Coordinates of C-alpha atoms in Angstrom, one line a residue:
X1 CA 116.6 -59.6 42.4
X2 CA 118.8 -60.3 45.1
X3 CA 120.8 -63.5 46.2
X4 CA 117.3 -64.8 48.0
X5 CA 115.0 -63.8 45.4
X6 CA 114.7 -65.3 42.0
X7 CA 111.7 -63.3 41.2
X8 CA 108.5 -64.8 39.5
X9 CA 107.8 -68.1 38.1
X10 CA 109.5 -69.2 35.0
X11 CA 106.7 -69.2 31.9
X12 CA 107.0 -72.4 31.0
X13 CA 106.8 -74.1 34.4
X14 CA 103.5 -71.6 35.4
X15 CA 101.9 -72.6 32.2
X16 CA 102.6 -76.6 32.8
X17 CA 100.9 -76.4 36.3
X18 CA 98.2 -74.3 35.1
X19 CA 97.7 -77.2 32.8
X20 CA 98.0 -79.9 35.1
X21 CA 96.4 -78.6 38.0
X22 CA 93.6 -75.7 36.4
X23 CA 93.5 -71.9 37.3
X24 CA 93.5 -73.0 40.8
X25 CA 97.0 -73.0 41.0
X26 CA 97.6 -69.4 40.0
X27 CA 97.4 -67.9 43.5
X28 CA 100.0 -70.7 44.5
X29 CA 102.3 -70.1 41.8
X30 CA 102.6 -66.5 42.6
X31 CA 103.1 -67.4 46.3
X32 CA 106.1 -70.4 45.4
X33 CA 108.6 -67.7 44.9
X34 CA 108.2 -66.4 48.6
X35 CA 108.2 -70.5 49.6
X36 CA 111.3 -70.9 48.1
X37 CA 112.9 -68.2 49.8
X38 CA 111.7 -69.0 53.1
X39 CA 113.4 -72.4 52.6
X40 CA 116.6 -70.8 51.5
X41 CA 117.0 -68.6 54.5
X42 CA 115.9 -71.4 56.9
X43 CA 118.4 -73.6 55.7
X44 CA 121.1 -70.8 54.7
X45 CA 121.3 -71.5 51.4
X46 CA 122.0 -68.7 48.1
X47 CA 119.3 -69.3 45.6
X48 CA 121.0 -69.6 41.9
X49 CA 118.3 -69.8 39.6
X50 CA 114.6 -71.6 38.6
X51 CA 115.5 -74.7 37.2
X52 CA 112.5 -75.2 33.8
X53 CA 111.0 -78.6 34.5
X54 CA 108.3 -80.7 35.9
X55 CA 104.5 -80.6 35.8
X56 CA 103.6 -80.2 39.8
X57 CA 106.2 -78.5 41.3
X58 CA 108.8 -75.2 41.4
X59 CA 112.4 -75.9 41.0
X60 CA 115.3 -73.7 41.5
X61 CA 119.1 -74.0 42.0
X62 CA 120.3 -73.2 45.5
X63 CA 124.1 -73.6 47.3
X64 CA 124.9 -74.3 50.6
X65 CA 127.3 -72.6 52.9
X66 CA 130.2 -74.5 52.1
X67 CA 128.9 -74.1 48.3
X68 CA 127.9 -77.3 47.4
X69 CA 124.8 -76.8 44.6
X70 CA 121.8 -78.6 45.8
X71 CA 118.0 -78.4 44.5
X72 CA 114.8 -76.7 46.2
X73 CA 111.9 -78.2 45.0
X74 CA 108.2 -76.8 46.1
X75 CA 105.3 -78.6 45.4
X76 CA 101.9 -77.4 44.4
X77 CA 100.1 -80.2 46.3
X78 CA 100.7 -81.0 50.2
X79 CA 99.9 -84.8 49.5
X80 CA 102.2 -85.0 46.5
X81 CA 104.9 -83.6 48.2
X82 CA 104.1 -86.1 51.5
X83 CA 103.8 -89.0 49.0
X84 CA 107.4 -88.3 47.4
X85 CA 109.2 -87.2 50.5
X86 CA 108.1 -90.5 51.9
X87 CA 108.9 -92.4 48.4
X88 CA 112.4 -91.0 48.9
X89 CA 113.3 -91.5 52.3
X90 CA 111.8 -95.3 52.3
X91 CA 114.5 -95.8 49.0
X92 CA 117.1 -94.0 50.8
X93 CA 120.7 -95.2 49.9
X94 CA 119.2 -96.6 47.1
X95 CA 119.1 -96.3 43.1
X96 CA 117.2 -92.7 43.7
X97 CA 117.9 -88.8 45.2
X98 CA 118.3 -87.9 48.7
X99 CA 116.4 -85.7 50.5
X100 CA 118.5 -83.1 52.6
X101 CA 115.7 -81.0 54.6
X102 CA 112.3 -81.2 54.7
X103 CA 110.1 -78.4 56.2
X104 CA 106.2 -79.5 55.5
X105 CA 104.2 -75.9 56.5
X106 CA 105.9 -75.1 53.3
X107 CA 105.7 -77.9 50.9
X108 CA 109.2 -77.6 50.1
X109 CA 112.5 -79.8 50.5
X110 CA 116.4 -79.5 49.6
X111 CA 117.1 -82.6 47.3
X112 CA 120.8 -83.8 46.6
X113 CA 121.4 -82.2 42.7
X114 CA 122.6 -85.7 40.8
X115 CA 125.7 -85.1 38.7
X116 CA 126.1 -81.5 40.3
X117 CA 124.0 -79.8 37.2
X118 CA 119.5 -80.5 36.5
X119 CA 119.4 -83.3 34.3
X120 CA 122.4 -84.7 35.3
X121 CA 125.2 -86.0 33.2
X122 CA 126.1 -87.5 30.0
X123 CA 123.6 -91.2 29.1
X124 CA 125.6 -94.3 28.6
X125 CA 125.6 -96.0 25.6
X126 CA 124.0 -99.0 27.4
X127 CA 121.6 -96.5 29.1
X128 CA 117.9 -98.7 28.7
X129 CA 119.4 -101.9 30.7
X130 CA 121.3 -100.3 33.4
X131 CA 118.3 -98.6 33.9
X132 CA 116.1 -101.6 33.8
X133 CA 118.7 -103.0 36.4
X134 CA 117.9 -100.0 38.4
X135 CA 114.0 -100.6 38.1
X136 CA 114.4 -103.5 39.7
X137 CA 116.7 -102.7 42.3
X138 CA 114.4 -100.1 43.2
X139 CA 111.6 -102.6 43.8
X140 CA 113.4 -104.9 45.4
X141 CA 114.1 -102.2 48.2
X142 CA 110.1 -101.3 48.3
X143 CA 109.4 -104.7 48.8
X144 CA 111.6 -105.6 52.3
X145 CA 110.7 -102.3 53.9
X146 CA 107.2 -102.5 54.3
X147 CA 103.8 -101.0 53.4
X148 CA 104.3 -97.3 53.7
X149 CA 101.6 -95.3 53.8
X150 CA 101.3 -94.2 49.9
X151 CA 98.2 -94.4 47.5
X152 CA 97.2 -98.1 46.2
X153 CA 97.7 -98.6 42.9
X154 CA 94.2 -100.8 43.0
X155 CA 92.3 -97.5 44.4
X156 CA 94.1 -95.5 41.5
X157 CA 92.9 -97.7 38.9
X158 CA 89.5 -98.3 40.0
X159 CA 88.9 -94.3 41.1
X160 CA 90.7 -92.4 38.6
X161 CA 92.0 -94.8 35.6
X162 CA 88.5 -96.5 34.7
X163 CA 86.2 -93.1 35.1
X164 CA 88.1 -90.7 33.2
X165 CA 88.8 -93.4 30.7
X166 CA 85.4 -94.0 30.5
X167 CA 84.6 -89.9 30.6
X168 CA 87.2 -89.4 27.7
X169 CA 86.2 -92.0 25.4
X170 CA 82.2 -90.8 25.6
X171 CA 83.7 -87.2 25.4
X172 CA 85.8 -86.9 23.1
X173 CA 85.6 -86.6 19.2
X174 CA 87.7 -89.6 18.3
X175 CA 87.5 -90.2 14.8
X176 CA 89.0 -93.0 13.4
X177 CA 90.8 -94.1 16.6
X178 CA 87.1 -95.0 18.0
X179 CA 87.8 -98.3 17.3
X180 CA 91.4 -98.8 19.0
X181 CA 89.6 -97.3 22.1
X182 CA 86.6 -99.1 22.2
X183 CA 88.4 -102.8 21.4
X184 CA 91.0 -101.7 24.0
X185 CA 88.9 -100.7 27.1
X186 CA 87.9 -104.0 28.1
X187 CA 91.8 -105.3 28.6
X188 CA 91.6 -102.3 31.0
X189 CA 88.7 -103.5 33.0
X190 CA 90.3 -107.3 32.8
X191 CA 93.7 -105.7 34.6
X192 CA 94.1 -107.6 38.4
X193 CA 96.9 -106.9 39.9
X194 CA 99.3 -109.7 41.6
X195 CA 99.8 -109.9 45.1
X196 CA 103.4 -111.5 44.9
X197 CA 104.8 -108.6 42.9
X198 CA 103.9 -105.6 45.6
X199 CA 106.2 -103.2 45.8
X200 CA 106.5 -99.5 46.2
X201 CA 106.3 -97.8 42.6
X202 CA 107.8 -94.9 41.2
X203 CA 105.1 -94.8 38.7
X204 CA 106.5 -91.9 36.6
X205 CA 109.4 -93.4 34.5
X206 CA 109.6 -91.4 31.8
X207 CA 113.1 -90.7 30.5
X208 CA 113.2 -87.3 31.7
X209 CA 112.8 -89.0 35.1
X210 CA 116.0 -91.1 34.6
X211 CA 119.1 -89.2 35.2
X212 CA 122.9 -90.0 35.4
X213 CA 125.2 -89.1 38.6
X214 CA 129.3 -88.5 38.1
X215 CA 130.2 -92.5 38.2
X216 CA 127.7 -93.5 35.5
X217 CA 125.0 -94.5 37.4
X218 CA 121.2 -94.6 36.8
X219 CA 119.1 -92.0 39.6
X220 CA 115.5 -92.1 39.5
X221 CA 113.5 -88.7 40.3
X222 CA 110.5 -87.2 40.5
X223 CA 108.0 -90.4 41.7
X224 CA 104.6 -90.1 41.5
X225 CA 104.8 -93.6 44.2
X226 CA 101.9 -96.1 44.8
X227 CA 101.8 -99.5 46.2
X228 CA 101.3 -101.7 43.8
X229 CA 102.2 -104.4 40.9
X230 CA 105.4 -104.2 40.0
X231 CA 103.9 -104.7 36.5
X232 CA 102.9 -100.9 36.3
X233 CA 106.3 -99.7 36.6
X234 CA 107.5 -101.9 34.1
X235 CA 104.5 -101.4 31.7
X236 CA 105.2 -98.1 32.1
X237 CA 108.4 -97.6 31.6
X238 CA 108.2 -100.1 28.1
X239 CA 105.5 -97.6 27.0
X240 CA 106.6 -94.2 27.9
X241 CA 110.6 -94.6 28.2
X242 CA 110.6 -93.3 24.5
X243 CA 107.2 -93.4 23.0
X244 CA 107.1 -94.8 20.0
X245 CA 110.6 -96.1 20.0
X246 CA 111.5 -99.6 20.4
X247 CA 108.5 -100.1 22.7
X248 CA 108.6 -104.3 22.2
X249 CA 112.4 -104.3 22.4
X250 CA 111.9 -102.3 26.4
X251 CA 109.1 -105.0 26.9
X252 CA 111.3 -107.9 26.6
X253 CA 114.0 -106.0 28.7
X254 CA 111.4 -105.3 31.2
X255 CA 110.6 -109.5 31.2
X256 CA 113.9 -111.0 31.5
X257 CA 115.2 -108.8 34.4
X258 CA 111.6 -108.9 36.5
X259 CA 110.6 -112.7 35.5
X260 CA 107.4 -111.1 34.8
X261 CA 105.8 -112.6 31.6
X262 CA 105.7 -110.9 28.8
X263 CA 102.1 -111.0 27.8
X264 CA 101.4 -109.8 31.7
X265 CA 103.6 -107.1 31.0
X266 CA 101.5 -106.4 27.8
X267 CA 98.5 -106.3 29.5
X268 CA 99.4 -102.9 31.3
X269 CA 101.3 -101.5 28.8
X270 CA 97.8 -101.7 26.7
X271 CA 95.8 -99.9 29.7
X272 CA 98.6 -97.2 29.9
X273 CA 99.1 -96.5 26.1
X274 CA 95.0 -96.1 26.2
X275 CA 95.1 -94.1 28.8
X276 CA 97.6 -92.2 27.8
X277 CA 96.0 -91.8 24.3
X278 CA 92.9 -90.1 25.8
X279 CA 94.8 -87.7 27.7
X280 CA 96.9 -86.7 24.9
X281 CA 94.4 -86.1 22.8
X282 CA 92.2 -84.3 25.8
X283 CA 95.0 -81.8 25.8
X284 CA 95.9 -81.6 21.9
X285 CA 99.0 -83.1 22.4
X286 CA 101.2 -84.1 19.3
X287 CA 102.4 -87.3 21.3
X288 CA 98.4 -88.8 20.6
X289 CA 100.0 -89.7 17.3
X290 CA 102.5 -91.9 19.0
X291 CA 100.0 -93.5 21.9
X292 CA 98.2 -94.5 19.3
X293 CA 100.0 -96.3 17.4
X294 CA 101.8 -97.7 20.0
X295 CA 97.9 -99.1 21.7
X296 CA 97.6 -100.6 18.4
X297 CA 100.7 -102.2 17.8
X298 CA 100.2 -103.8 21.6
X299 CA 96.5 -104.9 20.4
X300 CA 97.9 -106.6 17.4
X301 CA 100.7 -108.1 18.8
X302 CA 98.6 -110.9 20.5
X303 CA 100.4 -110.7 23.8
X304 CA 97.5 -111.3 26.1
X305 CA 97.4 -111.6 29.7

């Protein structure tokens, strides 16, 4: 192994991308180390090590000619690369990771290494409140800076979410949860966006995609950006930031910060929890139990959007 070669992709990363994209990703995974090496050569970087994270990319830590650490990220999907870079540039100088260099021909970018290490620094006591404020800031920037060439939430719901929920609800053996899915599907079908809340969404607000820098500020990474109703991001954060824990507390914070009524956020939460439950069931992920509990609690809450 040389200073500019890391060898094959880590097994964990390889497995996650194969699960996410299927066997077709295997050939790209074999080529990914070379893509990173070519980008490092182009930008005069020294590769240090892989960072084992993510489901849509291969990530490595590198250093520039001044010894400053940064991340190199190679995407399997060209469209995913383009969308993420578009959104990060739109949010530049906001609460996100900074883009340093891009190579469209490789679908590789160099990015700021928040906190100087993968995963950022320690999380503060007031983490949840700080992250809510950052989400609101992100939405304000997205609403002010036009409508970039990004996927639309409405199209995603109509052409991706609804069909896959229908397929999974029919094909999977849901057992005692069949009634829950049956009751929740009409709520998903009834969802409507509010044009007044249109912004650029992060759309992937898992806890691991929120890290903290050296000043204790929350920074959002790894977006799966779309243009649509801000309520979607708030609902995703409510459901997934800590799946099965403090769901309604986060919903209350989301409503207070965003000024979106709790029943409207709850409606989107039910849709996201339903989609997640079916996904986790299909792949046999233990998180299906927590997703089912969240969906059942939301359905029983009486908070109608």
